mmCIF file of C-alpha atoms in Angstrom:
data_model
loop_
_atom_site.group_PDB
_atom_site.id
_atom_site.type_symbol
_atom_site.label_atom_id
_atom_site.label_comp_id
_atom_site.label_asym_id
_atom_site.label_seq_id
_atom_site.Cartn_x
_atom_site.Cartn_y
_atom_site.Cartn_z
ATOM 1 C CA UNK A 3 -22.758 10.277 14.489
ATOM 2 C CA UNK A 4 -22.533 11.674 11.082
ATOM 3 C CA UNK A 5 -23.768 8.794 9.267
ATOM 4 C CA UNK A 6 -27.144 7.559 8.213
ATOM 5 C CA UNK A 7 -27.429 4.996 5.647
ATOM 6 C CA UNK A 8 -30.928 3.902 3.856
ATOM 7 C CA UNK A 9 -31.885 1.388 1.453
ATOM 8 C CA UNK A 10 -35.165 2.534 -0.017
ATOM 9 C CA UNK A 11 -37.002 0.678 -2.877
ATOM 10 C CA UNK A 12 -39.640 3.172 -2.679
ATOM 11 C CA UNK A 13 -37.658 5.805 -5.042
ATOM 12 C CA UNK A 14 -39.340 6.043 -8.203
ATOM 13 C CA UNK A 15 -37.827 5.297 -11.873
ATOM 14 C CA UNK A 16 -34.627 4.369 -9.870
ATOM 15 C CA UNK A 17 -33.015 1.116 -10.691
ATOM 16 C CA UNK A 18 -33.704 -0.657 -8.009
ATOM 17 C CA UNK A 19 -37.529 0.462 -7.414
ATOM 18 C CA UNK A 20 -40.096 -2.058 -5.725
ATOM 19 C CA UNK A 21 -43.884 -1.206 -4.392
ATOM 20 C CA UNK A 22 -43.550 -5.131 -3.312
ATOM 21 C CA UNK A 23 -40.843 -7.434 -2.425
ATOM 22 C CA UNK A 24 -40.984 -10.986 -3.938
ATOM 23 C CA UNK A 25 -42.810 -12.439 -0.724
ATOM 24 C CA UNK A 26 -45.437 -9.807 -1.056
ATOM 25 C CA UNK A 27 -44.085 -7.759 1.635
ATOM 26 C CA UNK A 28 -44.796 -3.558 0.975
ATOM 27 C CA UNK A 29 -41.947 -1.538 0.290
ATOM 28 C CA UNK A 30 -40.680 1.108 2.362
ATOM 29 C CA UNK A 31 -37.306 2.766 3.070
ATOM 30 C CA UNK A 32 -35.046 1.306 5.781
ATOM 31 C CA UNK A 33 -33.101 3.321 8.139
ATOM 32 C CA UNK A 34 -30.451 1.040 8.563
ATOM 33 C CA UNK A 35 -28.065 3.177 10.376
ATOM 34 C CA UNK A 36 -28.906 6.135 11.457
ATOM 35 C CA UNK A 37 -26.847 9.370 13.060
ATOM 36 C CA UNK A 38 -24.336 6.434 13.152
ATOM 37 C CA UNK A 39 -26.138 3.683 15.222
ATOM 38 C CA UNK A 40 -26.866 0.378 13.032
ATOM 39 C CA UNK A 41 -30.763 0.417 14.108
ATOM 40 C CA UNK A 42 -31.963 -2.055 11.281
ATOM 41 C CA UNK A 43 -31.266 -4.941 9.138
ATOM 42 C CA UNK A 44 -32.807 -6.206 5.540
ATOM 43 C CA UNK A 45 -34.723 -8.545 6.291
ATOM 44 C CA UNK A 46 -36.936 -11.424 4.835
ATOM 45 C CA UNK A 47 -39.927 -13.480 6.321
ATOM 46 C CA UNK A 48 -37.886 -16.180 7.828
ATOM 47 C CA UNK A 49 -35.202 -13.884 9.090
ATOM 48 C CA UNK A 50 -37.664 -11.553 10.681
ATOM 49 C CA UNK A 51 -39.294 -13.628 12.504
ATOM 50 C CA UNK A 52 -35.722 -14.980 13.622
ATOM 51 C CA UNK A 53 -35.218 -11.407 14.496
ATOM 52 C CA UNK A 54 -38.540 -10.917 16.548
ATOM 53 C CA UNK A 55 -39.596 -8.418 13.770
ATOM 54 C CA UNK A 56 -41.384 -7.879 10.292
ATOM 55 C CA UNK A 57 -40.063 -8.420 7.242
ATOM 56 C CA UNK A 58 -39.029 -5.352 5.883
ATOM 57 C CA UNK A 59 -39.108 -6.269 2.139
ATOM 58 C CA UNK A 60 -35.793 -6.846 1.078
ATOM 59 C CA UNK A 61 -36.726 -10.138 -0.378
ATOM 60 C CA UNK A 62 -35.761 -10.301 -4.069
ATOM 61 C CA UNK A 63 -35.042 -12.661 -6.920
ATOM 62 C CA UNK A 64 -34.102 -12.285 -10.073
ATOM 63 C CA UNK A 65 -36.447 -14.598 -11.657
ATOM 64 C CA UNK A 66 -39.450 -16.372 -10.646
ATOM 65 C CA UNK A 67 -37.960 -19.590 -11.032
ATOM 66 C CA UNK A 68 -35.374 -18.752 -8.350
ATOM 67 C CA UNK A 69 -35.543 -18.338 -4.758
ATOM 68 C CA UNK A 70 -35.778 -14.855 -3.132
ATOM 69 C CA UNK A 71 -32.896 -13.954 -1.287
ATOM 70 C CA UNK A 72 -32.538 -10.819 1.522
ATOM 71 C CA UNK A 73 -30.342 -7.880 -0.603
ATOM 72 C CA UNK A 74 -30.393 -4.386 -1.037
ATOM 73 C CA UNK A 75 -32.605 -2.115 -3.288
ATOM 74 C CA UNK A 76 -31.047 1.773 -3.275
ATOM 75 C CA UNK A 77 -28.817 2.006 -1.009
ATOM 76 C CA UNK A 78 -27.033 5.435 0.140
ATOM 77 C CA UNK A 79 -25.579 7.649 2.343
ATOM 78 C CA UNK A 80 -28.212 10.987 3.510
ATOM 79 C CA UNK A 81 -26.740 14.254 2.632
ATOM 80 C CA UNK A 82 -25.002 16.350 4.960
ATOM 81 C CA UNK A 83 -25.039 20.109 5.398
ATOM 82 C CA UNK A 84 -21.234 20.771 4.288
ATOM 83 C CA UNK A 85 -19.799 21.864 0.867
ATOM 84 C CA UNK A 86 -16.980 19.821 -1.086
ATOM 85 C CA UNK A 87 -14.858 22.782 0.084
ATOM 86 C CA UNK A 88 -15.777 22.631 3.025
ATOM 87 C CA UNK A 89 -15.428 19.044 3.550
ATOM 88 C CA UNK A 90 -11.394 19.715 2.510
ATOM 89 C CA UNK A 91 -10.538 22.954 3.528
ATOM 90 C CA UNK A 92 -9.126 21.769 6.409
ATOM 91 C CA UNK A 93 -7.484 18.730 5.248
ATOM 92 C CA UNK A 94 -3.406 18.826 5.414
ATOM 93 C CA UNK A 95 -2.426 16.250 3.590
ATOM 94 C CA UNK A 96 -4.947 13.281 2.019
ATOM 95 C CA UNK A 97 -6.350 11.728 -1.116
ATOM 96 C CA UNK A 98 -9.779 12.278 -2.788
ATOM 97 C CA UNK A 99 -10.725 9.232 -4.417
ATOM 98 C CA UNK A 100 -13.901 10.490 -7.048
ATOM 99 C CA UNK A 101 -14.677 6.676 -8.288
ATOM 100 C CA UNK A 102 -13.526 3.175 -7.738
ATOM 101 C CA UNK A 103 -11.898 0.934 -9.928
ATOM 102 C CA UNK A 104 -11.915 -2.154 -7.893
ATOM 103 C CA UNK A 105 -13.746 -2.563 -4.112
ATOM 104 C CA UNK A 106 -14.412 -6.008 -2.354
ATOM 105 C CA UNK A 107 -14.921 -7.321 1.244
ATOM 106 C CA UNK A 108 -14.697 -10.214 2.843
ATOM 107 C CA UNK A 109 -17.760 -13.081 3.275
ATOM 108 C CA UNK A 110 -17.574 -11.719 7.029
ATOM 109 C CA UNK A 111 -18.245 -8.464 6.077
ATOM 110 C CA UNK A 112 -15.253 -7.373 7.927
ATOM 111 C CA UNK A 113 -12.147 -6.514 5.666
ATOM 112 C CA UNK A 114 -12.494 -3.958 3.003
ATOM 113 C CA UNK A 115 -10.628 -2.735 -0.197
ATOM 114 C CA UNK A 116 -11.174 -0.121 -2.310
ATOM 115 C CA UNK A 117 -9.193 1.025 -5.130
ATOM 116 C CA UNK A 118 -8.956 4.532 -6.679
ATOM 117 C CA UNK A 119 -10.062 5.225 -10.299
ATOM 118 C CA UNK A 120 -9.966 8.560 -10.456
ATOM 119 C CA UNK A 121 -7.877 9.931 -7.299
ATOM 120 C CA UNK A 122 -6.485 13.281 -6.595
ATOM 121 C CA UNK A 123 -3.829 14.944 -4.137
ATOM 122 C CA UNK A 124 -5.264 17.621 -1.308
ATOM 123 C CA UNK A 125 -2.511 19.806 -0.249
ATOM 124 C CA UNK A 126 -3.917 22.230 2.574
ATOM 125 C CA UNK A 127 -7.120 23.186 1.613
ATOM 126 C CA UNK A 128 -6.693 22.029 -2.376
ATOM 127 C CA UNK A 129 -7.191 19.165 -4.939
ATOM 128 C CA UNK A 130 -3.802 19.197 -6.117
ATOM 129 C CA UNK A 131 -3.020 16.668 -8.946
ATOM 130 C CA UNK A 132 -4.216 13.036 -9.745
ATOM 131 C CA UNK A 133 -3.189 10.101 -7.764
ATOM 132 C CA UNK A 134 -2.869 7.047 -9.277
ATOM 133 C CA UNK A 135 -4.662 3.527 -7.870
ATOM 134 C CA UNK A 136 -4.360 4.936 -4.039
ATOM 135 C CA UNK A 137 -5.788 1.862 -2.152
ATOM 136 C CA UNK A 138 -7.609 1.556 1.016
ATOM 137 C CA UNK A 139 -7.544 -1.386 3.030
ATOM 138 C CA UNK A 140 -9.677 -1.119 5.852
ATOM 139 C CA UNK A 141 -11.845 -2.604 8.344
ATOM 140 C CA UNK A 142 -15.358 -2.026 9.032
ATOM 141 C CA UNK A 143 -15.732 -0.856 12.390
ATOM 142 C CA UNK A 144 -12.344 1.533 11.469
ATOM 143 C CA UNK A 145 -14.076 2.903 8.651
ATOM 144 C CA UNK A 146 -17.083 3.740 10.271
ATOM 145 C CA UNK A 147 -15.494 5.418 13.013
ATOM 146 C CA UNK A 148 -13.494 7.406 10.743
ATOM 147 C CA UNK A 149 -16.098 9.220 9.224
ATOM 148 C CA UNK A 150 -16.304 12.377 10.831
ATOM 149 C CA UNK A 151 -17.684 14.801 7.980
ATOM 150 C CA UNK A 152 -20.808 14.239 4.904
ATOM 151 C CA UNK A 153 -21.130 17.107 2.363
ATOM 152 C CA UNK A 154 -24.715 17.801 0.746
ATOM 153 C CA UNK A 155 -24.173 16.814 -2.980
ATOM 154 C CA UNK A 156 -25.674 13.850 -3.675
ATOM 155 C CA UNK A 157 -25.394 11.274 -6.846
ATOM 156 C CA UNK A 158 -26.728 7.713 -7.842
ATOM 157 C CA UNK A 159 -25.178 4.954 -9.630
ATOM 158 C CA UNK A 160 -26.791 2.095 -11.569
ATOM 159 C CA UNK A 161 -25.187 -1.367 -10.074
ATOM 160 C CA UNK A 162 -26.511 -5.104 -9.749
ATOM 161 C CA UNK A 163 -26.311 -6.642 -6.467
ATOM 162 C CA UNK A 164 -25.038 -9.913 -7.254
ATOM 163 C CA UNK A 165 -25.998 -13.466 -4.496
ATOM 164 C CA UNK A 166 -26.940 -17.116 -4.760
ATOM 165 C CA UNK A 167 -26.073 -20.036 -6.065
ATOM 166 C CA UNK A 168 -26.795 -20.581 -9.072
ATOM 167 C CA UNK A 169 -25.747 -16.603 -9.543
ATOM 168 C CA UNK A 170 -28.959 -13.856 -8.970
ATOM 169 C CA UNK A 171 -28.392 -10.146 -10.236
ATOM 170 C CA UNK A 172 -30.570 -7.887 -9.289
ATOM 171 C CA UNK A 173 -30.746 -4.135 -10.205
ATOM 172 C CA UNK A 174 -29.777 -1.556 -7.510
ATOM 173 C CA UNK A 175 -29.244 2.128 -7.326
ATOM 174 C CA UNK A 176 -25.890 3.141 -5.146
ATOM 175 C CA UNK A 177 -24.811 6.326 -4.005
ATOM 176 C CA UNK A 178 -24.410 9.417 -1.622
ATOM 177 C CA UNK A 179 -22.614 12.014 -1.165
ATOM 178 C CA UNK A 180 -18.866 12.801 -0.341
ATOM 179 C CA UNK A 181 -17.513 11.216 3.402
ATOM 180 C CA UNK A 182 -14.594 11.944 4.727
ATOM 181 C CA UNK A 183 -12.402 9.339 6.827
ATOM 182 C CA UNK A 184 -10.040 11.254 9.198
ATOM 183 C CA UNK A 185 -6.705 9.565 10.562
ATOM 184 C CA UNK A 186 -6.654 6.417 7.912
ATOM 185 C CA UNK A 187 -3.722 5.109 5.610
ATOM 186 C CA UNK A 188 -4.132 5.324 2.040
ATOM 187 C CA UNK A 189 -1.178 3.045 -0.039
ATOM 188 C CA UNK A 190 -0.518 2.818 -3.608
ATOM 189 C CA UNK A 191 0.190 -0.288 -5.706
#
């Protein structure tokens, strides 16, 4: 309920900014889940009209001697309302993992790792010391349901969103603000 995720090419002098997609299909953000319902899907011309819908521009290639293929633009997670201090005051015992080192899913999209970069200890209330490589293996529906808190500081990263065969990268802005997953397992290598 505390979730909404867009992808929006419409941001301007971000990395992944569009007015068009590469069927000539105008820009504009997607909502694709929102107040934690999935209510839309990237979609191209052929798999909107699959879909009963319009395309909503997320077709993209990386060259235009290659085929255009449905993948993200900027994608994030909306700001919430809540401090970082907020978001772990009340937090017993868990791990803060600041940036990734390693993350992958599965080609069903339903098995998920992530691995800690930089990682640190909360102790009641406090970021303690730092953890080393905590790793979270996860599945999607758990880690959606898990989220049960979004604090307002937002930041971007500058990615590629990688597809096809041969290869496509693409340039994408990723990002959001802080989530927190309550009543998850966190190991270490």
């Amino acid at each position: 309920e505390v979730l909404t995720v867009v992808d929006d090419p419409t941001i301007p002098n971000s990395y992944g900014f569009y007015l068009y997609d590469d069927e000539g299909v105008k820009a504009r953000p997607r909502f694709l889940i929102r107040n934690g319902v999935i209510t839309e899907f990237l979609h191209n011309r052929e798999t909107a009209a699959k879909f009963g819908v319009k395309s909503n521009a997320a077709a993209r290639a990386s060259a235009y001697d290659r085929e255009p293929i449905v993948r993200m633009a900027n994608t994030y997670i909306l700001p919430g309302d809540m401090t970082f201090d907020e978001l772990i005051e009340d937090i017993k015992l868990g791990v803060y993992i600041r940036t990734f080192g390693e993350w992958n899913i599965d080609d069903l999209r339903y098995n998920m790792r992530f691995v800690g970069k930089e990682a640190w200890l909360i102790e009641n209330g406090e970021l303690k010391h730092l953890v080393r490589n905590p790793i979270l293996e996860i599945t999607t529906p758990t880690f959606y349901k898990s989220i049960d808190a979004v604090d307002k500081n937002i930041e971007f990263y500058a990615a590629t969103c990688g597809k096809g065969d041969p290869g496509q990268g693409v340039p994408v802005f990723v990002g959001g603000p802080n989530v927190r997953l309550r009543n998850i397992r966190v190991l270490r290598r």
